[in-house]
Structure formats: C-alpha cells, structure tokens
Tab-separated table of C-alpha atoms and ligand atoms in Angstrom:
chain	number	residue	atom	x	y	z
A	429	UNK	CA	42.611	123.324	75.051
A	430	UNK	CA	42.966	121.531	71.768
A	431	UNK	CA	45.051	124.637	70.848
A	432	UNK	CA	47.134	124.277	73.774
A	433	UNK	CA	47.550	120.308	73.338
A	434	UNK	CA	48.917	121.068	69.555
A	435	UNK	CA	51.183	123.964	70.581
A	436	UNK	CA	52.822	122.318	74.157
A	437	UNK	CA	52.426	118.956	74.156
A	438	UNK	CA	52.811	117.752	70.325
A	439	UNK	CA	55.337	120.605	69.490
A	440	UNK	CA	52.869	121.073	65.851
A	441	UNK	CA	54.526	123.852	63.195
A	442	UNK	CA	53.475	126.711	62.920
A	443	UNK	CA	49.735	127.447	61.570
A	444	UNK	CA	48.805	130.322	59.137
A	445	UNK	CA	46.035	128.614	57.390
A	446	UNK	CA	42.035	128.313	57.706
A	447	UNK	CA	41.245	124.961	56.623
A	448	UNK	CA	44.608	123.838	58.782
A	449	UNK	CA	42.576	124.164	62.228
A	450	UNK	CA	40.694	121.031	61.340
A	451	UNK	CA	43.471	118.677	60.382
A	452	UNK	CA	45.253	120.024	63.719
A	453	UNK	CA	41.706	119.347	65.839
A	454	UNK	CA	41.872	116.295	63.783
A	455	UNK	CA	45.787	115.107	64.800
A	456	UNK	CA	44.298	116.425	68.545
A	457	UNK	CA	41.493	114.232	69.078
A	458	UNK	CA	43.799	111.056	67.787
A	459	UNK	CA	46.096	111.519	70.178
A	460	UNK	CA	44.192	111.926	72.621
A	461	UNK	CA	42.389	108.585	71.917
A	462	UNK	CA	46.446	107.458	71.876
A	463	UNK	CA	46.548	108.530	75.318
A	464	UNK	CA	43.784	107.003	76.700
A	465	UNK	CA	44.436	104.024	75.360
A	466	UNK	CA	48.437	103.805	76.868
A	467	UNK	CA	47.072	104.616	80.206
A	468	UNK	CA	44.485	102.062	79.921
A	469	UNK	CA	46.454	99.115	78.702
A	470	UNK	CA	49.615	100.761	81.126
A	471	UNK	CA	47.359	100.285	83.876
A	472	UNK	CA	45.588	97.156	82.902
A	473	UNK	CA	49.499	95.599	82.546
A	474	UNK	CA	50.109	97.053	86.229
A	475	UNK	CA	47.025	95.394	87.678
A	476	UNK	CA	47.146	91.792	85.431
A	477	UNK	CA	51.052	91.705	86.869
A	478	UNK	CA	49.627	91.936	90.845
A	479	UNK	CA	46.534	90.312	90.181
A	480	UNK	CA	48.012	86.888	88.289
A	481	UNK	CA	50.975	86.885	90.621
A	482	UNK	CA	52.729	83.540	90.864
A	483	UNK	CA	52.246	83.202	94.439
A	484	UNK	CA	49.293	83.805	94.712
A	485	UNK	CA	47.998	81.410	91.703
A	486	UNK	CA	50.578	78.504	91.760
A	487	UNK	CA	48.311	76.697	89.563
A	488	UNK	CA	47.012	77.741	85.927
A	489	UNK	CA	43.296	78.988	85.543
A	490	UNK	CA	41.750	77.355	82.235
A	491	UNK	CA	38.242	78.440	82.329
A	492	UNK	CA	39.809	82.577	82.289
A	493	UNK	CA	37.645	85.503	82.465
A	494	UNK	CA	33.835	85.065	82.390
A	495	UNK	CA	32.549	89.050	82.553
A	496	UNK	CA	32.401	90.705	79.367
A	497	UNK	CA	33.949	93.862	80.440
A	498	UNK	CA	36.122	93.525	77.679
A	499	UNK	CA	34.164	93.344	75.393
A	500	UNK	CA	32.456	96.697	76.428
A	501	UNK	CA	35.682	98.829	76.532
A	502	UNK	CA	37.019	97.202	73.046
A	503	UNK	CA	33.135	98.220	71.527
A	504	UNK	CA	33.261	101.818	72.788
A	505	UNK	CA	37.162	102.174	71.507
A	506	UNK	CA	35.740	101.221	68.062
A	507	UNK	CA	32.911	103.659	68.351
A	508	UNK	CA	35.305	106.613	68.748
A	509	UNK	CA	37.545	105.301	66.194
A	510	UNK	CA	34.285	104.909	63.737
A	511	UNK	CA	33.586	108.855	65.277
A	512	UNK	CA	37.344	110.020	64.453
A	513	UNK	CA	36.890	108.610	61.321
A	514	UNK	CA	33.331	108.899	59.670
A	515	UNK	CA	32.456	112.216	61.980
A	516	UNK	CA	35.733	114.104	61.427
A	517	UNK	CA	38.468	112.467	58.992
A	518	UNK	CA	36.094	112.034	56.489
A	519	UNK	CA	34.065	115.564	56.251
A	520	UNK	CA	37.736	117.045	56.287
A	521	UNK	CA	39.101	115.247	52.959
A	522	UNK	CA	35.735	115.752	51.484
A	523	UNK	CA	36.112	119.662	52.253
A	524	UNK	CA	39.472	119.682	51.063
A	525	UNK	CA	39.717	117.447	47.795
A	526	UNK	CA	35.852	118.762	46.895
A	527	UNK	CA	34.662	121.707	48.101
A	528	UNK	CA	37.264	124.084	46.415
A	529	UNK	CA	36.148	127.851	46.713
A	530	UNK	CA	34.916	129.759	43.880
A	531	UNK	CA	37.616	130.636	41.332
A	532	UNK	CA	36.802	134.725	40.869
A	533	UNK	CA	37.281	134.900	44.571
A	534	UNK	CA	40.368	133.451	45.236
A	535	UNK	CA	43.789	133.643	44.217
A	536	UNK	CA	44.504	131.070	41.465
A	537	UNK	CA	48.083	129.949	40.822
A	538	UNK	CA	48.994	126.969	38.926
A	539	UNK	CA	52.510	125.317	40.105
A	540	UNK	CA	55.156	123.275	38.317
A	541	UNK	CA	57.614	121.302	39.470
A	542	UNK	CA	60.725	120.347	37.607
A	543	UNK	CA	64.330	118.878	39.758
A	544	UNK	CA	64.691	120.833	41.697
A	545	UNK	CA	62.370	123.982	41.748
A	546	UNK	CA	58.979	125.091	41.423
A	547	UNK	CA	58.006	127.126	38.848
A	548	UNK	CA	54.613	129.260	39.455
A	549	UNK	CA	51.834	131.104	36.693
A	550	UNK	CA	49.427	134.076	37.552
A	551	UNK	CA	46.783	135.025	35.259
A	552	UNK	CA	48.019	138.972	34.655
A	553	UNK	CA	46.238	141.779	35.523
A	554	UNK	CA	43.278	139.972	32.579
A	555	UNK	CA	42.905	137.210	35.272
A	556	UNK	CA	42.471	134.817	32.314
A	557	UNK	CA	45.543	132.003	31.573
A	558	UNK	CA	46.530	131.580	28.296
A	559	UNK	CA	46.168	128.599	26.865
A	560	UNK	CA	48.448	125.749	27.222
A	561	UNK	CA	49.817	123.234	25.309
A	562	UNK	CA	52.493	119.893	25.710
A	563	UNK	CA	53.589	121.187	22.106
A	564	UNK	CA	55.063	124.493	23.361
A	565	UNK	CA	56.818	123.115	26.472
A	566	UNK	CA	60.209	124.040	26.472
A	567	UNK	CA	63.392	125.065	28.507
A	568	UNK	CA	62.065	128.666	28.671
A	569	UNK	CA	58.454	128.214	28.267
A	570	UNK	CA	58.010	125.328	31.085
A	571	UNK	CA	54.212	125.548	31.126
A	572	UNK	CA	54.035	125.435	27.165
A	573	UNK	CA	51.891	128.529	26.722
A	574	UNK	CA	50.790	129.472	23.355
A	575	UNK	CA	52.709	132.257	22.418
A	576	UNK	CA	49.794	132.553	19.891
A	577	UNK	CA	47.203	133.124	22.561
A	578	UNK	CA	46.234	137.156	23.603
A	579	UNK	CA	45.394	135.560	26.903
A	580	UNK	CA	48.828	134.506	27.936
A	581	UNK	CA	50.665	137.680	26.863
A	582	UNK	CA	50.257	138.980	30.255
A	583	UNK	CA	50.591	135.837	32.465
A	584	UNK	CA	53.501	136.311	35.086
A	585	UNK	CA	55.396	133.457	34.946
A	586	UNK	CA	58.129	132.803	38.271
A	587	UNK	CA	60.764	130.405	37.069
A	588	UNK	CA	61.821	129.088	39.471
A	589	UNK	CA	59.696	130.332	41.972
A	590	UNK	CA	61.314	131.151	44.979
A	591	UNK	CA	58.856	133.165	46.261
A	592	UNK	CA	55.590	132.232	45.619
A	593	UNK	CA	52.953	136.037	46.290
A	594	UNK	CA	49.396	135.121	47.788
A	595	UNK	CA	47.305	137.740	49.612
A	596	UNK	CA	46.094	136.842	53.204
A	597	UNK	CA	42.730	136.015	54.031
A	598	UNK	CA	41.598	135.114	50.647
A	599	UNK	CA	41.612	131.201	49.739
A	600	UNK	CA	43.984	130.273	47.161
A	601	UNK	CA	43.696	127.528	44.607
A	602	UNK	CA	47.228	126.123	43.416
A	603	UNK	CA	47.146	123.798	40.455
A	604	UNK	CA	49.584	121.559	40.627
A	605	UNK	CA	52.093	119.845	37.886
A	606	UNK	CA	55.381	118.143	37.737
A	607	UNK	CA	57.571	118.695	34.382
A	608	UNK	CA	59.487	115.399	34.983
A	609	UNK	CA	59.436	112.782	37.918
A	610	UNK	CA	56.281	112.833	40.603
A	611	UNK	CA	57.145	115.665	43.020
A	612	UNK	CA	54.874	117.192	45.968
A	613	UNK	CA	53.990	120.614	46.783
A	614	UNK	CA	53.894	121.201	50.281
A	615	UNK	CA	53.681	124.080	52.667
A	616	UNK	CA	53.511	122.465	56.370
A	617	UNK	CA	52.429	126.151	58.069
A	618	UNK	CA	49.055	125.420	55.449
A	619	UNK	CA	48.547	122.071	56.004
A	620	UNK	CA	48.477	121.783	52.371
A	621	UNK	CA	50.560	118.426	50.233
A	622	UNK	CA	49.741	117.651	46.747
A	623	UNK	CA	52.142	115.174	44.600
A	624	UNK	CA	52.837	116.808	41.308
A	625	UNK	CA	52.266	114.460	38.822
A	626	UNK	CA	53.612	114.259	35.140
A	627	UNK	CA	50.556	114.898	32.746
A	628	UNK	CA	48.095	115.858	35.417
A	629	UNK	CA	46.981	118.719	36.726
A	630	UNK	CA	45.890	118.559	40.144
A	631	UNK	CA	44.276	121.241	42.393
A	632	UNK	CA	44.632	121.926	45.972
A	633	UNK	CA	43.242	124.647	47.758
A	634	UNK	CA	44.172	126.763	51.290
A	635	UNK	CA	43.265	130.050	52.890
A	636	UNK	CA	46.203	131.770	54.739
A	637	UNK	CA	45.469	133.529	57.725
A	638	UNK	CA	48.562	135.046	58.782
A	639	UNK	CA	51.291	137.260	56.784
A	640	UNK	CA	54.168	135.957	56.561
A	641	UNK	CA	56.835	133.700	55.034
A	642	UNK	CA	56.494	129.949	54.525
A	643	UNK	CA	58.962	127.416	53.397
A	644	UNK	CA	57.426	125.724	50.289
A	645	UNK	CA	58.972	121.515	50.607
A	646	UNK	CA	58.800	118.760	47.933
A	647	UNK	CA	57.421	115.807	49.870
A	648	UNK	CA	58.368	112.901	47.514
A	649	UNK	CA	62.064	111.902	47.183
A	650	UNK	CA	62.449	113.077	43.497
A	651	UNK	CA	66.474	112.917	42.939
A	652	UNK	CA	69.805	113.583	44.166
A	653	UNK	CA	68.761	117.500	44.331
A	654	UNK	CA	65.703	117.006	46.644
A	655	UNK	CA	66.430	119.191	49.380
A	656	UNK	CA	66.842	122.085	47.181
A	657	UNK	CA	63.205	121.919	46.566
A	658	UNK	CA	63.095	123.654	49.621
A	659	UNK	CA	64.609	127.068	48.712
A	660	UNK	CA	60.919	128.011	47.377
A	661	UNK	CA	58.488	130.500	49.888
A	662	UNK	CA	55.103	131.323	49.917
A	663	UNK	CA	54.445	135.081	50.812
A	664	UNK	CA	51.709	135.705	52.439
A	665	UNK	CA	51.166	139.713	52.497
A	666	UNK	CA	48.426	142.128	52.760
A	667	UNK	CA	46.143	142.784	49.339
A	668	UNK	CA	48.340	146.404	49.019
A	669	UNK	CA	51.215	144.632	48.585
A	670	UNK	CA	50.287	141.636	47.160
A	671	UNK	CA	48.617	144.045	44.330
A	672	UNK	CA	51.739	146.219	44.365
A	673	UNK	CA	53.784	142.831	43.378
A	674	UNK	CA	51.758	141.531	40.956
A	675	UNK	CA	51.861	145.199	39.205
A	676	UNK	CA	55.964	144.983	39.227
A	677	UNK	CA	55.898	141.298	37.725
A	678	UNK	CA	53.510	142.388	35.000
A	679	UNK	CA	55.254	145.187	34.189
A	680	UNK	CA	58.174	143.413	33.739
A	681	UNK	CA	56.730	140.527	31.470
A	682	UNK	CA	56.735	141.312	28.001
A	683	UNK	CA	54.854	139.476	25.431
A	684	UNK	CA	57.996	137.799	23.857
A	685	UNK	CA	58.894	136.327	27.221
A	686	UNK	CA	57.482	133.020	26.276
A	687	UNK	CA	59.214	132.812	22.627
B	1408	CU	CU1	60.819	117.324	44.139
C-alpha cells in the first residue's frame, strides 16, 4: 500500500537503495496525515458554510462553541505529528547520520567536488588510502595525496568522475569534500544528499539494491556551471564486474599519476 501510494499517487523517483524505503514510508505516512487533514478542514468548511448560513442566523452568536470537540481532534493531530516525528523522523536521521556500517564491509569511496564535477578515490586493490594532505593539493592531484606515501600508490583516482563503480547489495560509505565553494552530493534513486563542504570531510552512507545507472546531482547552487554537475553516474553492478572494473582502473594507475 505504502508502496503503491509512493509509486501512483506521489509520482516518487525511482528507488534502488536500502535505507531509501524508510525516508519513502516516511514522505508516505506525512502525506497521508496531509490528506486527512484537507478532507477534514474541506469538510468542516462545507458544513460551517450550511450550518452558519445567513438566513438562518440573521443575528451574530457571541457566546460561540461550548463542546470541546476541538480541542480533541487538534490533541490527537499533535499526537501523530509527535509519532511522525519522535517514532519515525527521528530513528531515521539517527540511522543515517550515526549508525554508518562497518568500514571492511562496505565499499568506501571518498568524493570531491570542484565547479563543476565530482572527482572520486578508491583505496586500490591494498584497500588502504594514502595519506592526504592540503599541502599536495593541486590541479592534478585534487585530493592532495602524498606522493610520498606506499599507501596511495595504488589508489584509483576518477577525475572527474563521471561514473562513479559501487557493487550492489553491499552498503557504501562516500566521504564527501568540496575543493572550492559548498556543493552537494546527491543521488535521488538512493535517497542519499550530503553538502560538500570546503575543509570538511563528511560521510554519508547507502546500500544499493538494484543494478543500474543513477544520475549523481549537486544540490546547492554552486556557479554559473551547476547543471553540469549532473553529467556524473553512479554504477551500480554486480561484485564480477564491479571487481573486473576496479582491476582495469588499477592497472591503469601508475605510481607517478599523482606527481
Ligand atoms: Cu556543485
């Protein structure tokens, strides 16, 4: 039903994420409180219009209403709001901003953005990052990694990243940068948005459920180029492939790539 709501009635994106099905049960249930409530007022209008009718009260009523009806509908309206928010809204952002998976089991990316692209980092086949430094930024090397550091020698670095390889069914943790002006990584099909902030790295985490290919967007106005912040995808693919990718981009980095 709630499915059925999202896909029919609220025309929702697509879905290919996990953690997605309880921000969409989430936008579900609000609505449907929305719904209520316009009947209920809708109907309320219809009956004060017949009910206070000019011909039938010439004169003015001061004393008004004496039940407290009211006052019972407005309390339970709160209470489901209070429900919506403490029961559901709440244990949602607390899943998502603090109960990130484990690390060794999911597929950790970090993610830059500069205007107007995202640039991505994989660990290598050693699944350890190099380190990284604001002193070794540069045109080339936009995540200043220490060319000095054995880790980083076989780090795959995507720049820009148009498309972004994750394998499906495993939860992926993005961290997420900005290389100039406050951007925001989003992919809609993930329910995922982080702002990419100068001088912070931020993670976000999702767990894509369906292979495919997802338009990456930058939700925060960030220049003139903007809207080419959306030529970046996230491929979702099987493990095989994913594996078979990640062995043709390490292949193809060589140590000196960062220089
Ligand atoms: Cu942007």
């Amino acid at each position: 039903m709630t499915e059925w709501f999202a896909n029919h009635i609220l025309g929702m994106p697509e879905l290919a994420s996990q953690n997605g099905q309880a921000v969409d049960a989430l936008i579900v249930y609000v609505h449907w409180l929305m719904l209520a409530l316009f009947i209920g007022w809708l109907a309320y209008f219809g009956y004060a219009i017949r009910r206070f009718r000019a011909t039938r009260h010439p004169k003015a009523d001061y004393e008004g209403v004496k039940n407290h009806a009211s006052n019972y509908i407005e309390l339970t309206v709160a209470g489901i709001e209070a429900v919506l928010l403490i029961g559901i809204a709440i244990p949602v952002w607390a899943k998502a901003v603090d109960h990130f998976p484990d690390a060794k089991d999911s597929t950790v990316i970090y993610v830059m953005g500069q205007q107007f692209n995202w640039h991505a980092r994989y660990a290598g086949p050693d699944g350890v990052f190099g380190r990284q430094d604001m002193k070794f930024v540069s045109d080339t090397n936009i995540f200043g990694v220490d060319p000095n550091d054995p880790a980083g020698k076989d780090d795959i670095q995507l720049s820009p990243a148009y498309a972004i390889h994750v394998p499906v069914g495993k939860p992926v943790i993005a961290y997420v940068s900005s290389k100039d002006v406050i951007h925001s990584f989003k992919i809609v099909a993930m329910r995922v948005c982080q702002d990419a902030i100068p001088g912070l790295r931020i993670p976000c985490w999702f767990t894509p459920t369906k292979i495919g290919r997802y338009q990456i967007n930058c939700a925060q106005l960030c220049g003139n180029g903007h809207s080419a912040m959306s030529s970046g995808f996230l491929i979702v693919e099987s493990q095989a492939d994913y594996d078979k990718w990640l062995q043709s981009k390490s292949a193809a980095t060589s140590p000196s790539s960062f220089e």
